Coordinates of C-alpha atoms in Angstrom, one line a residue:
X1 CA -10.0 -12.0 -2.7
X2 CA -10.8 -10.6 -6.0
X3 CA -12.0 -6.8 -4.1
X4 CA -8.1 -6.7 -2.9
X5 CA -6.4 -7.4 -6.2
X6 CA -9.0 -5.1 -8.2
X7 CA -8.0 -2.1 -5.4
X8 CA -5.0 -1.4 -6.6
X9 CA -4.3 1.7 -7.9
X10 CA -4.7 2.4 -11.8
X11 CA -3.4 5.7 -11.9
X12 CA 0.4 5.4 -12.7
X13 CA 1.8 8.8 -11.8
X14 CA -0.9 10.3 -11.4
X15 CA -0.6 13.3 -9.0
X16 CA 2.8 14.3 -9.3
X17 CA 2.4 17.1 -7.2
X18 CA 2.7 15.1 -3.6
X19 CA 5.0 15.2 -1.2
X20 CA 7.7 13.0 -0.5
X21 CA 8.1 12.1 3.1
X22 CA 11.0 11.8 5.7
X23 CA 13.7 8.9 5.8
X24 CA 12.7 8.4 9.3
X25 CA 9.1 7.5 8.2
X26 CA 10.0 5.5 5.5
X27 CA 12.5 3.5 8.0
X28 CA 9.5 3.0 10.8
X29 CA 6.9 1.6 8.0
X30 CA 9.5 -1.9 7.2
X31 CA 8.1 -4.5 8.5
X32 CA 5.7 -7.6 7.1
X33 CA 1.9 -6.8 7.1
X34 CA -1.2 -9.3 5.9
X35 CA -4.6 -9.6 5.3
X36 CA -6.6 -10.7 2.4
X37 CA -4.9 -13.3 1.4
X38 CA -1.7 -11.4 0.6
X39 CA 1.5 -10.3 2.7
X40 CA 3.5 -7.6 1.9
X41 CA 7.0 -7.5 3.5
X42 CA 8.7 -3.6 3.4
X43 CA 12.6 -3.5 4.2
X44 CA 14.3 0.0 5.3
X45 CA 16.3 0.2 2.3
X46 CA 12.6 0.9 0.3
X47 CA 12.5 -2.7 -1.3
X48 CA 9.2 -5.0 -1.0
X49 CA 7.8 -8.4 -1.8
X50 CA 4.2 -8.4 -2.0
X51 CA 3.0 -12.5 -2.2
X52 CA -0.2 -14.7 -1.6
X53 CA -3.1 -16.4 -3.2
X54 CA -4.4 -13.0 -4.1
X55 CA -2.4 -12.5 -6.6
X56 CA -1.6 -13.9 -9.5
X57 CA 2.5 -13.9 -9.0
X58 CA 4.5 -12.9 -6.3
X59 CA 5.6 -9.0 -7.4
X60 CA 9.0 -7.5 -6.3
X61 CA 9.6 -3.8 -6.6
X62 CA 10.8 -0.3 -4.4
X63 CA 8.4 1.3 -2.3
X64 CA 8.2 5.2 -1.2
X65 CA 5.5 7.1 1.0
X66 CA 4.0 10.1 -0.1
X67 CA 1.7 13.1 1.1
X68 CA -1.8 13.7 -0.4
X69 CA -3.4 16.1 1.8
X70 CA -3.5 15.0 5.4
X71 CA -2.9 11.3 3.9
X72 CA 0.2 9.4 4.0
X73 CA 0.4 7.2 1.3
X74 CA 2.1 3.9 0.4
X75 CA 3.1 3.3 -2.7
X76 CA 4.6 -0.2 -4.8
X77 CA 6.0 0.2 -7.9
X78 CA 6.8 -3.1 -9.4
X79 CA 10.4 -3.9 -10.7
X80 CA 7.9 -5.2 -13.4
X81 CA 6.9 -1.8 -15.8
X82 CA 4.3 -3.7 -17.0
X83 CA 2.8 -3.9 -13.3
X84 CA 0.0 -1.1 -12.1
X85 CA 1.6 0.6 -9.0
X86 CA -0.1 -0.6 -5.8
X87 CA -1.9 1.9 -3.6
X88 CA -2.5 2.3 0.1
X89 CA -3.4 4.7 2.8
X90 CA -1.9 4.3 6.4
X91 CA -4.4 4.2 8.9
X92 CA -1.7 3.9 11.4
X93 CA 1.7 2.7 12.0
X94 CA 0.3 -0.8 11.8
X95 CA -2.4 -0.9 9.7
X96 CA -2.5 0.1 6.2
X97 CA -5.7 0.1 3.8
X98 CA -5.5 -0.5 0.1
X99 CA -6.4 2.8 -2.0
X100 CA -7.5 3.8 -5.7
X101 CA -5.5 7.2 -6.2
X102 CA -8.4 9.1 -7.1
X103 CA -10.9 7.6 -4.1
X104 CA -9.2 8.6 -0.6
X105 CA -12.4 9.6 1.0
X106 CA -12.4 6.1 2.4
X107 CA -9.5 6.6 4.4
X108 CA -11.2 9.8 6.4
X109 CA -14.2 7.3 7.6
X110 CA -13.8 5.0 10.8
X111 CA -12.2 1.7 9.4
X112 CA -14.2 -1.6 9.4
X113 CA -12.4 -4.1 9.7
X114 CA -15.2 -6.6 9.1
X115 CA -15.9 -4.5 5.8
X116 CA -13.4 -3.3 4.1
X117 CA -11.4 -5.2 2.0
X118 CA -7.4 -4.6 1.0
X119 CA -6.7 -3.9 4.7
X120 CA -3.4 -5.4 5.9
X121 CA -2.3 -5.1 9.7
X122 CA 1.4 -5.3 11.2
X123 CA 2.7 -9.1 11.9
X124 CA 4.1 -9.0 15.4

């Protein structure tokens, strides 16, 4: 529990220089994903809820996805300023793996899902 919450990024703007990425990929990504003891619901109009005992309070906020390399990123800013943005790297369209800014060699290795922590998957 305390690996997920301790993930996110602490970086706040860092890396100004990355891409923005299409509507159309922002629209696919909605949806409501969990694991570690947190769920993180994404609408299509770039709005989420992230929620669950890993977490100290429920945190609201806008979301956009962003290009760092050959990485897609995912990231939460908090309607709360005083909230670190959240960070995390999609390993697909249904799995997505909590980030530092700084540290994404970890999304260029085979995921373990019995191993890493801050990894949510797709709610069908």
């Amino acid at each position: 529990m305390t690996n997920t919450v301790n993930a996110q990024s602490t970086s706040r703007g860092a890396d100004a220089h990355r891409d923005k990425v299409s509507k159309s990929e922002e629209t696919f990504l909605a949806g409501i994903f969990s694991g570690d003891d947190i769920e993180l619901k994404l609408d299509s109009k770039g709005r989420f809820v992230l929620s669950g005992d890993a977490l100290e309070k429920t945190l609201h906020g806008n979301w956009t996805l962003e290009k760092s390399g050959l990485h897609t990123l995912l990231r939460l800013k908090a309607d709360n300023n005083s909230e670190q943005d959240w960070l995390f790297g999609l390993r697909s369209n249904n799995t997505l793996q909590s980030v530092d800014g700084g540290k994404l060699k970890q999304l260029d290795r085979p995921l373990n899902i019995n191993e890493d922590v801050g990894v949510l998957t797709r709610v069908k």
